[in-house]
């Protein structure tokens, strides 16, 4: 039996595996590159390493700490057959499938051939557009491109190969027909060392951005009994082709009644909690049990109820999902009926080195409608300050009538992104801005070193209100308020009055409805949490910084990241749409292109240099 287990991973998946190990009485070992990561504190012991991709360092950490088993989590080395071989060669127990199975399914081209021979339907043909370019060696949306016209194919292949090479060390890519309105449905499998394979239900993962999932649920809604049975049958056949052991997932596209194999992930999936919720299984516990040689019972438990998971990312959906960095000032989503698997906590610093996912938030209910309502409420009540995230987008998805009705496909987000991220009814945020302003006024008055007896918000021109200007989500709010008769009042929002104010608590009356807001001062601005959720308000300076005036034609970094390619030199002639600089952050690449025809006046970007969001990388003189 396993006595001490090292998790060759970080963040939420490391913490989740540690939780099961504690329940089983297994000692835990963390590995880390940053000592401040929360998962380091939750392990019994920890060993520093330079990189989570350094297999030799991880095995050495296991040796030094006395671990007798390694769990790879997902990402990093979890689907690296060479690492799995090295672990077993070192006399350690590998918590995962046999290296041969990893190798067979890790190459998507080879995997399609294997399962096709077993009667599993696959997507074939590359002579009709649109096409999808995919990396043969990886997943997670990296190295994927949709091509709609023949002229786009060559540059898209080059870009996809470059991203795949950077992410997986293998630039091999392939194409297959792209079905934009199909659903992404996957089947969880477990196999033991005795030849028994469980099919543990299905999940729908159709709501995606950049071909990466952000909402998952189990079971997949709206499937006919025939399609569901066929999915389970094909998943079993795929697992049997490689004599699969441990946890794995077989992914399919479902287009009406048609089913096509996509790939098999030879590891635990990010979205495994929804299957755990409806099956009442601990999949990590079973991974460990299988690695110890335990036999699966004859049949898995029948699923019951419904579960929905959302992935909370540090990114700005309204800005092309650009990664965001910074320090989380507050973080918490705990609620009844909701599970939170997080890799961060209040005070965590989020950088560009790793994936942008902060947490998974999972709800479970007796039916789909109940699970959606629980999750939507948890997101509304959740407190998050300090970073731009996709929280607003997730809330919009859960409220969308098509999603609620189960009408989902892989193009749903693309079709509705503008509506989900656009300027919605801003009355809630305006009330929060009012709370920020009046709370700040009271706080400023209380801390005044002189004239402390002057009422908050008082001014010697009583006919005019004071004004504080904040920025929230790209919109500026100039909030007016005044002190009258010892009370703070505001005419800024008709029908909304200020009932009471302290430095950290504001009560408003909105047409007879009383609402309470918590206010925290932050660098001249404020973090506000109220009935409609959390808002970060940054103070807008009265006078503009002259440095903010940029030269015409400046190409700015759209996100903090690493410069991985520079395609131009000073003096080059470029056309609108030509690639100029490629940035990489949080495992994703973004190409910055010329916005107009012109001549490159200057280039400051250098390959290998880390740049900040908004930094000037090049200037293009358009002659206008």
XYZ file of C-alpha atoms in Angstrom:
624
model
C 0.000 0.000 0.000
C 1.104 3.541 -0.697
C 2.527 5.254 2.381
C 3.716 8.647 1.100
C 2.593 10.268 -2.155
C 4.247 13.125 -4.044
C 2.021 15.280 -6.257
C 3.973 16.447 -9.292
C 1.739 19.460 -9.759
C 0.542 22.655 -8.131
C -2.462 24.864 -7.372
C -5.980 23.449 -7.122
C -5.280 19.935 -8.376
C -2.459 19.444 -5.868
C -4.718 20.634 -3.043
C -7.527 18.367 -4.262
C -5.262 15.267 -4.298
C -3.910 16.127 -0.850
C -7.504 16.203 0.443
C -8.080 12.587 -0.624
C -4.695 11.514 0.722
C -5.585 12.902 4.147
C -8.859 10.956 4.061
C -6.927 7.756 3.236
C -4.163 8.297 5.787
C -1.450 8.816 3.168
C 1.400 11.266 3.836
C 1.845 13.978 1.212
C 4.750 15.715 -0.496
C 4.459 18.943 -2.476
C 6.891 20.213 -5.057
C 7.111 23.913 -5.742
C 8.748 26.665 -7.712
C 7.174 29.394 -5.548
C 7.151 28.802 -1.802
C 4.083 30.992 -1.316
C 1.737 28.726 -3.305
C -1.125 27.581 -1.017
C -0.635 23.914 -1.897
C 2.837 23.951 -0.320
C 1.419 24.624 3.159
C -1.152 21.838 2.848
C 1.373 19.054 2.275
C 3.172 17.247 5.089
C 6.524 18.024 3.460
C 7.644 20.013 0.419
C 10.629 20.094 -1.916
C 11.622 22.981 -4.164
C 12.188 22.328 -7.878
C 13.026 24.623 -10.766
C 10.261 23.511 -13.103
C 7.211 21.249 -13.070
C 8.421 19.944 -16.423
C 11.716 18.688 -14.957
C 10.967 14.989 -14.510
C 14.390 14.155 -13.101
C 14.058 16.837 -10.418
C 10.617 15.524 -9.448
C 11.849 11.953 -9.116
C 14.800 13.184 -7.054
C 12.346 15.099 -4.838
C 10.438 11.843 -4.289
C 13.651 10.070 -3.350
C 14.765 12.802 -0.927
C 11.366 13.023 0.765
C 10.845 9.274 1.071
C 7.773 9.188 -1.188
C 6.881 5.813 -2.680
C 4.359 7.060 -5.281
C 3.848 9.975 -7.674
C 0.526 11.433 -8.825
C 0.965 13.748 -11.840
C -2.390 15.582 -11.626
C -3.140 17.049 -15.045
C -1.099 19.208 -17.388
C 2.680 19.350 -17.099
C 3.987 15.733 -17.210
C 0.685 13.922 -16.646
C 0.530 12.521 -20.182
C 4.269 12.128 -20.718
C 4.999 8.450 -21.300
C 8.734 8.986 -20.862
C 8.163 10.427 -17.384
C 5.829 7.577 -16.455
C 8.522 5.095 -17.520
C 11.130 6.970 -15.456
C 8.914 6.924 -12.376
C 8.413 3.159 -12.492
C 12.098 2.594 -13.371
C 12.978 4.482 -10.171
C 10.964 1.949 -8.162
C 8.081 4.338 -7.523
C 4.359 3.717 -7.988
C 2.867 5.688 -10.881
C -0.700 6.896 -10.248
C -1.926 6.673 -13.807
C -2.247 4.415 -16.832
C 0.553 2.293 -18.185
C 3.150 4.264 -20.175
C 2.266 2.305 -23.333
C -1.354 3.477 -23.105
C -0.232 7.071 -22.594
C 1.991 6.809 -25.637
C -0.692 5.205 -27.807
C -3.369 7.775 -26.999
C -1.015 10.744 -26.630
C -0.501 10.963 -30.377
C -3.925 11.983 -31.674
C -3.163 10.753 -35.193
C -2.233 7.290 -33.943
C -5.143 7.251 -31.478
C -7.681 7.862 -34.246
C -6.309 4.928 -36.189
C -6.418 2.643 -33.144
C -10.006 3.379 -32.180
C -11.202 3.396 -35.778
C -9.940 -0.175 -36.110
C -12.077 -1.015 -33.062
C -15.206 0.350 -34.746
C -15.267 3.781 -33.093
C -16.330 6.504 -35.599
C -13.732 9.230 -36.260
C -13.638 12.493 -38.204
C -11.855 12.084 -41.532
C -11.208 14.268 -44.539
C -9.334 17.531 -44.998
C -10.524 18.634 -48.412
C -13.460 20.805 -47.336
C -13.578 23.935 -45.264
C -13.905 24.858 -42.462
C -11.029 22.844 -41.014
C -9.677 22.539 -37.511
C -5.916 22.388 -37.010
C -4.896 20.439 -33.904
C -1.650 19.589 -32.161
C -0.915 15.869 -32.340
C 0.772 15.812 -28.940
C -1.289 18.113 -26.736
C -4.591 19.515 -25.634
C -6.141 22.346 -23.648
C -6.854 24.349 -26.790
C -3.164 24.997 -27.460
C -2.011 24.591 -31.038
C -5.593 24.735 -32.341
C -6.805 26.987 -35.151
C -10.024 27.165 -37.181
C -9.478 27.777 -40.902
C -12.420 28.881 -43.031
C -10.682 29.598 -46.369
C -7.804 27.978 -48.299
C -5.725 31.160 -48.132
C -5.699 31.016 -44.339
C -4.350 27.474 -44.154
C -0.585 27.979 -44.556
C -0.128 30.769 -41.956
C -2.524 29.013 -39.573
C -0.535 25.767 -39.834
C 2.686 27.652 -39.071
C 1.157 29.439 -36.071
C -0.404 26.263 -34.696
C 2.853 24.332 -35.089
C 4.808 27.079 -33.308
C 2.385 27.127 -30.395
C 2.349 23.319 -30.173
C 6.147 23.213 -30.192
C 6.283 25.800 -27.399
C 3.620 24.067 -25.299
C 4.448 20.379 -25.849
C 7.903 20.222 -27.411
C 6.364 18.714 -30.558
C 5.202 20.852 -33.477
C 3.311 18.078 -35.276
C -0.195 19.192 -36.246
C -3.015 17.702 -38.302
C -6.355 18.799 -39.693
C -9.879 17.457 -39.486
C -13.320 18.733 -40.514
C -14.627 21.453 -38.212
C -18.193 21.031 -36.980
C -18.998 24.423 -35.425
C -22.438 23.488 -34.130
C -21.601 20.109 -32.639
C -21.524 19.354 -28.927
C -18.431 18.330 -26.979
C -19.378 15.318 -24.852
C -16.968 13.108 -22.954
C -17.167 9.840 -21.061
C -15.327 9.041 -17.831
C -13.708 5.607 -17.657
C -11.824 3.685 -14.987
C -9.838 0.517 -15.614
C -8.139 -1.812 -13.135
C -5.213 -4.205 -13.460
C -7.562 -7.171 -13.709
C -9.113 -6.243 -17.041
C -12.317 -4.639 -15.748
C -13.374 -1.289 -17.208
C -15.995 1.004 -15.749
C -17.911 3.592 -17.765
C -18.720 6.207 -15.127
C -21.193 8.429 -16.968
C -20.840 11.344 -19.335
C -20.278 15.106 -19.247
C -21.109 17.980 -21.570
C -18.230 20.434 -22.088
C -19.572 22.413 -25.038
C -19.273 25.933 -23.590
C -15.696 26.784 -24.515
C -13.425 29.696 -25.250
C -10.348 29.237 -27.438
C -11.334 25.552 -27.688
C -10.873 25.274 -23.922
C -13.755 24.390 -21.614
C -15.164 26.893 -19.134
C -18.482 25.214 -18.202
C -18.975 21.473 -17.697
C -21.887 19.430 -16.435
C -22.899 15.853 -15.719
C -24.779 14.104 -17.054
C -24.778 15.649 -20.532
C -28.276 17.133 -20.957
C -30.645 16.394 -23.794
C -29.009 13.287 -25.264
C -31.247 10.568 -26.625
C -30.917 7.219 -24.902
C -29.506 5.794 -28.144
C -26.757 8.433 -28.402
C -25.846 8.110 -24.720
C -25.613 4.331 -24.991
C -23.473 4.622 -28.143
C -21.115 7.105 -26.429
C -20.607 4.735 -23.514
C -20.099 1.786 -25.860
C -17.514 3.618 -27.964
C -15.699 4.892 -24.845
C -15.415 1.334 -23.547
C -14.100 0.145 -26.922
C -11.476 2.919 -26.994
C -10.281 2.010 -23.494
C -10.142 -1.679 -24.343
C -7.923 -1.070 -27.391
C -5.027 -0.190 -25.062
C -5.970 -2.335 -22.049
C -6.596 0.863 -20.119
C -5.848 1.105 -16.397
C -6.633 3.953 -13.991
C -8.749 7.068 -14.746
C -9.202 8.369 -18.275
C -11.625 10.302 -20.432
C -12.773 9.622 -23.980
C -13.926 12.764 -25.781
C -16.419 12.958 -28.650
C -18.153 15.424 -30.912
C -21.907 14.858 -31.073
C -23.607 16.326 -34.149
C -27.285 15.467 -33.857
C -27.308 11.679 -33.804
C -23.784 11.419 -35.241
C -20.836 10.662 -32.951
C -17.140 11.206 -33.686
C -14.116 10.324 -31.537
C -11.928 13.310 -30.687
C -9.246 12.025 -28.330
C -8.572 10.110 -25.159
C -7.045 11.941 -22.203
C -4.953 9.479 -20.219
C -5.239 11.303 -16.901
C -7.675 12.846 -14.479
C -9.667 15.657 -16.112
C -10.086 19.171 -14.773
C -13.854 18.623 -14.773
C -13.815 15.351 -12.811
C -15.727 16.901 -9.832
C -19.050 16.898 -11.692
C -18.753 13.151 -12.240
C -17.797 12.679 -8.597
C -20.886 14.639 -7.557
C -23.401 12.564 -9.520
C -21.716 9.190 -8.915
C -20.712 9.737 -5.263
C -17.252 8.431 -6.123
C -13.857 9.833 -5.175
C -12.003 9.373 -8.458
C -8.621 10.197 -6.912
C -9.188 7.552 -4.233
C -9.940 5.043 -6.971
C -6.837 6.106 -8.911
C -4.778 5.295 -5.838
C -6.641 2.040 -5.178
C -6.102 0.857 -8.760
C -2.399 1.723 -8.567
C -2.231 -0.404 -5.414
C -3.783 -3.315 -7.317
C -7.331 -3.178 -6.011
C -10.073 -4.631 -8.219
C -13.080 -2.589 -9.319
C -16.502 -3.937 -8.288
C -18.638 -5.447 -11.033
C -20.506 -2.229 -11.870
C -20.082 1.475 -11.088
C -22.794 3.249 -9.092
C -25.678 4.644 -11.133
C -25.563 8.443 -11.504
C -28.093 10.551 -9.602
C -28.879 14.247 -9.704
C -27.013 16.878 -11.714
C -23.769 18.830 -11.299
C -22.413 21.941 -13.022
C -18.859 23.307 -12.891
C -17.466 26.652 -14.006
C -13.811 27.554 -14.371
C -12.837 30.920 -12.927
C -10.008 32.438 -14.976
C -7.784 35.484 -14.506
C -8.614 36.942 -17.901
C -10.645 39.707 -19.529
C -13.331 38.235 -21.828
C -14.115 41.692 -23.235
C -10.487 42.071 -24.367
C -10.067 38.821 -26.252
C -9.600 36.828 -23.026
C -6.279 38.558 -22.385
C -4.597 37.096 -19.273
C -4.612 39.277 -16.164
C -2.022 39.475 -13.414
C -1.869 40.958 -9.952
C -2.681 40.266 -6.319
C -6.010 38.927 -5.119
C -7.147 41.239 -2.345
C -10.175 39.120 -1.467
C -11.383 35.693 -2.572
C -14.214 33.465 -1.384
C -17.098 31.510 -2.966
C -18.159 29.132 -0.217
C -21.920 28.461 -0.240
C -24.300 25.609 0.697
C -24.367 22.857 -1.922
C -21.274 24.238 -3.659
C -17.743 22.834 -3.839
C -14.767 25.123 -4.508
C -11.472 23.657 -5.763
C -9.109 26.638 -5.798
C -5.419 27.183 -6.289
C -5.467 30.677 -4.804
C -6.578 32.567 -1.721
C -6.740 36.168 -0.565
C -3.241 37.591 -0.943
C -2.162 35.264 -3.778
C -0.078 36.771 -6.557
C -1.179 35.709 -10.044
C 1.480 35.864 -12.749
C 1.856 34.723 -16.337
C 3.957 31.623 -15.716
C 1.077 29.168 -15.359
C -2.437 28.540 -16.613
C -4.902 31.363 -15.908
C -7.385 29.189 -13.967
C -7.916 30.385 -10.394
C -10.581 27.946 -9.251
C -13.361 25.546 -10.167
C -16.751 26.157 -8.597
C -19.098 23.160 -8.630
C -22.739 22.832 -7.646
C -24.868 19.727 -7.194
C -28.647 19.440 -7.081
C -31.408 16.887 -7.571
C -31.916 18.186 -11.105
C -30.245 20.484 -13.630
C -32.339 23.556 -12.852
C -31.532 23.298 -9.148
C -27.805 22.902 -9.795
C -27.742 25.948 -12.099
C -29.621 28.082 -9.573
C -27.286 27.088 -6.729
C -24.207 27.864 -8.803
C -25.532 31.194 -10.068
C -26.265 32.253 -6.496
C -22.789 31.215 -5.333
C -21.214 33.334 -8.080
C -23.384 36.306 -7.123
C -22.492 36.028 -3.446
C -18.816 35.291 -4.074
C -16.266 37.935 -3.105
C -13.380 38.592 -5.492
C -11.261 41.744 -5.620
C -7.918 42.659 -7.165
C -8.071 40.963 -10.561
C -10.135 41.150 -13.706
C -11.668 37.700 -14.200
C -14.334 35.950 -16.267
C -16.750 35.968 -13.308
C -19.216 38.259 -15.067
C -19.129 36.066 -18.162
C -19.834 32.942 -16.101
C -22.813 34.608 -14.462
C -24.139 35.663 -17.884
C -23.806 32.102 -19.222
C -25.739 30.606 -16.309
C -28.526 33.154 -16.854
C -28.730 32.652 -20.623
C -31.990 31.162 -21.861
C -30.302 28.811 -24.335
C -27.924 27.461 -21.713
C -30.707 27.062 -19.160
C -32.732 25.155 -21.762
C -29.766 22.875 -22.543
C -29.345 24.204 -26.082
C -25.544 24.155 -26.093
C -22.850 23.593 -28.713
C -19.194 24.502 -29.159
C -20.024 27.757 -30.957
C -22.466 29.043 -28.339
C -19.944 31.315 -26.626
C -18.702 32.790 -29.890
C -22.267 33.600 -30.965
C -23.202 35.206 -27.669
C -19.941 36.677 -26.423
C -20.855 40.260 -27.354
C -24.115 40.022 -25.422
C -22.520 38.251 -22.463
C -19.683 40.780 -22.122
C -21.396 43.952 -23.344
C -22.574 46.872 -21.269
C -25.527 45.373 -19.467
C -27.925 47.278 -17.229
C -25.465 49.331 -15.182
C -27.787 50.439 -12.385
C -26.240 47.874 -9.946
C -22.688 49.049 -10.620
C -23.742 52.695 -10.326
C -25.183 52.003 -6.883
C -21.949 50.288 -5.915
C -20.046 53.351 -7.186
C -22.212 55.570 -4.995
C -21.437 53.348 -2.015
C -17.721 53.603 -2.826
C -17.858 57.397 -3.013
C -19.796 58.099 0.175
C -17.873 55.459 2.122
C -14.616 57.042 0.986
C -15.907 60.495 1.994
C -16.618 59.339 5.553
C -13.275 57.565 5.761
C -11.414 60.651 4.538
C -13.193 62.884 7.053
C -12.474 60.484 9.914
C -8.762 60.451 9.146
C -8.418 64.201 8.610
C -5.522 65.631 10.547
C -6.984 69.133 10.563
C -10.529 70.478 10.475
C -11.746 67.120 11.805
C -15.030 68.650 12.921
C -16.068 69.533 9.369
C -18.772 67.050 8.214
C -17.921 64.458 5.600
C -18.628 65.636 2.036
C -19.044 69.274 3.181
C -18.047 72.042 0.788
C -18.357 75.796 1.004
C -20.475 75.990 -2.153
C -23.615 74.215 -0.916
C -25.367 74.382 -4.284
C -22.860 72.049 -5.855
C -22.035 68.452 -4.968
C -18.607 66.992 -4.517
C -17.585 64.588 -7.283
C -15.447 61.460 -7.113
C -14.625 59.729 -10.387
C -13.984 56.013 -10.546
C -13.246 53.538 -13.294
C -14.791 50.059 -13.213
C -14.673 47.598 -16.106
C -13.536 50.241 -18.577
C -16.368 52.674 -17.704
C -15.949 55.893 -15.730
C -18.457 56.956 -13.078
C -18.414 60.569 -11.824
C -20.365 60.271 -8.561
C -21.853 63.385 -7.012
C -22.731 63.695 -3.304
C -23.016 66.381 -0.616
C -23.409 66.923 3.129
C -26.762 68.449 4.058
C -27.941 68.801 7.638
C -25.239 66.446 8.848
C -26.281 63.700 6.414
C -24.680 62.610 3.163
C -27.043 62.911 0.240
C -26.742 62.363 -3.507
C -28.842 63.365 -6.486
C -26.679 61.272 -8.789
C -29.094 58.331 -8.927
C -32.763 59.372 -8.979
C -34.773 57.291 -6.539
C -31.689 56.111 -4.644
C -30.926 57.650 -1.253
C -28.205 57.134 1.332
C -29.644 55.786 4.589
C -26.448 55.327 6.587
C -22.699 55.450 6.023
C -19.635 54.248 7.879
C -16.141 53.857 6.511
C -16.795 50.219 5.565
C -20.586 49.859 5.389
C -23.115 51.783 3.321
C -26.881 51.277 3.306
C -28.825 52.595 0.300
C -32.536 52.840 -0.367
C -33.506 52.108 -3.973
C -37.178 53.065 -4.418
C -38.080 51.607 -1.027
C -35.743 48.601 -1.184
C -32.919 48.658 1.367
C -29.497 47.318 0.284
C -26.237 46.940 2.204
C -22.773 47.366 0.672
C -19.394 46.492 2.186
C -16.700 49.002 1.217
C -12.910 48.582 1.516
C -10.492 51.396 0.643
C -7.828 50.503 -1.935
C -5.243 53.026 -3.203
C -7.703 55.897 -3.493
C -10.346 53.587 -4.938
C -12.576 51.022 -3.295
C -13.607 47.371 -3.341
C -17.379 47.100 -2.979
C -19.533 44.026 -2.428
C -23.300 44.306 -2.551
C -26.444 42.396 -3.502
C -25.370 42.191 -7.151
C -21.804 41.027 -6.547
C -18.270 42.416 -6.266
C -16.897 45.527 -7.976
C -13.410 47.057 -8.061
C -13.323 50.851 -8.430
C -10.089 52.586 -9.376
C -9.779 56.319 -8.654
C -9.404 58.398 -11.830
C -6.808 61.159 -11.353
C -7.957 64.724 -11.939
C -4.900 65.519 -14.030
C -3.755 63.240 -16.861
C -0.225 61.871 -16.806
C 1.636 63.338 -19.815
C 3.282 59.943 -20.289
C -0.135 58.601 -21.260
C 0.122 60.391 -24.603
C 1.414 57.754 -27.020
C 2.820 58.175 -30.495
C 0.354 57.499 -33.297
C 0.641 53.950 -34.611
C 1.921 52.508 -31.333
C 1.449 48.744 -31.042
C 0.743 47.947 -27.396
C 1.065 44.686 -25.502
C -2.498 43.478 -25.060
C -1.509 41.416 -22.031
C 1.488 40.820 -19.795
C 3.592 38.117 -21.370
C 6.774 36.834 -22.921
C 7.830 37.963 -26.400
C 8.319 34.745 -28.377
C 8.587 36.167 -31.905
C 9.248 39.503 -33.637
C 8.439 39.446 -37.345
C 9.630 42.915 -38.399
C 12.589 45.257 -38.233
C 12.806 49.020 -38.283
C 12.141 50.329 -41.783
C 10.097 47.335 -42.970
C 6.998 47.993 -45.061
C 3.928 46.293 -43.589
C 0.289 45.900 -44.571
C -2.753 45.904 -42.341
C -3.083 42.484 -40.726
C 0.600 41.552 -41.023
C 1.930 39.827 -37.881
C 4.300 42.055 -35.908
C 4.899 40.475 -32.488
C 3.830 37.207 -30.827
C 3.262 37.164 -27.055
C 2.874 34.123 -24.823
C 1.219 34.130 -21.421
C -0.461 31.459 -19.316
C 0.313 28.831 -21.968
C -1.485 30.735 -24.747
C 0.002 32.692 -27.644
C -1.375 35.878 -29.168
C -0.254 37.499 -32.402
C -0.300 41.311 -32.534
C -0.812 42.576 -36.079
C -0.500 45.878 -37.897
C -3.729 47.870 -37.819
C -2.902 49.767 -41.016
C -0.467 49.854 -43.932
C 2.758 51.663 -43.145
C 6.447 51.578 -42.290
C 7.878 50.244 -39.038
C 9.265 53.340 -37.344
C 10.656 51.526 -34.301
C 10.688 48.115 -32.588
C 11.242 47.806 -28.849
C 10.074 44.201 -28.477
C 12.824 41.597 -28.099
C 12.432 37.828 -28.117
C 12.712 36.449 -24.605
C 11.753 39.703 -22.850
C 8.854 39.885 -20.403
C 6.546 42.837 -21.130
C 3.728 44.489 -19.223
C 0.211 45.040 -20.500
C 0.033 48.361 -22.347
C 3.767 48.502 -23.080
C 4.742 49.880 -26.512
C 6.258 47.074 -28.594
C 6.518 48.797 -31.964
C 5.448 51.968 -33.749
C 4.084 51.873 -37.306
C 4.048 55.090 -39.303
C 1.023 55.006 -41.602
C 1.887 58.348 -43.189
C -1.459 59.856 -42.249
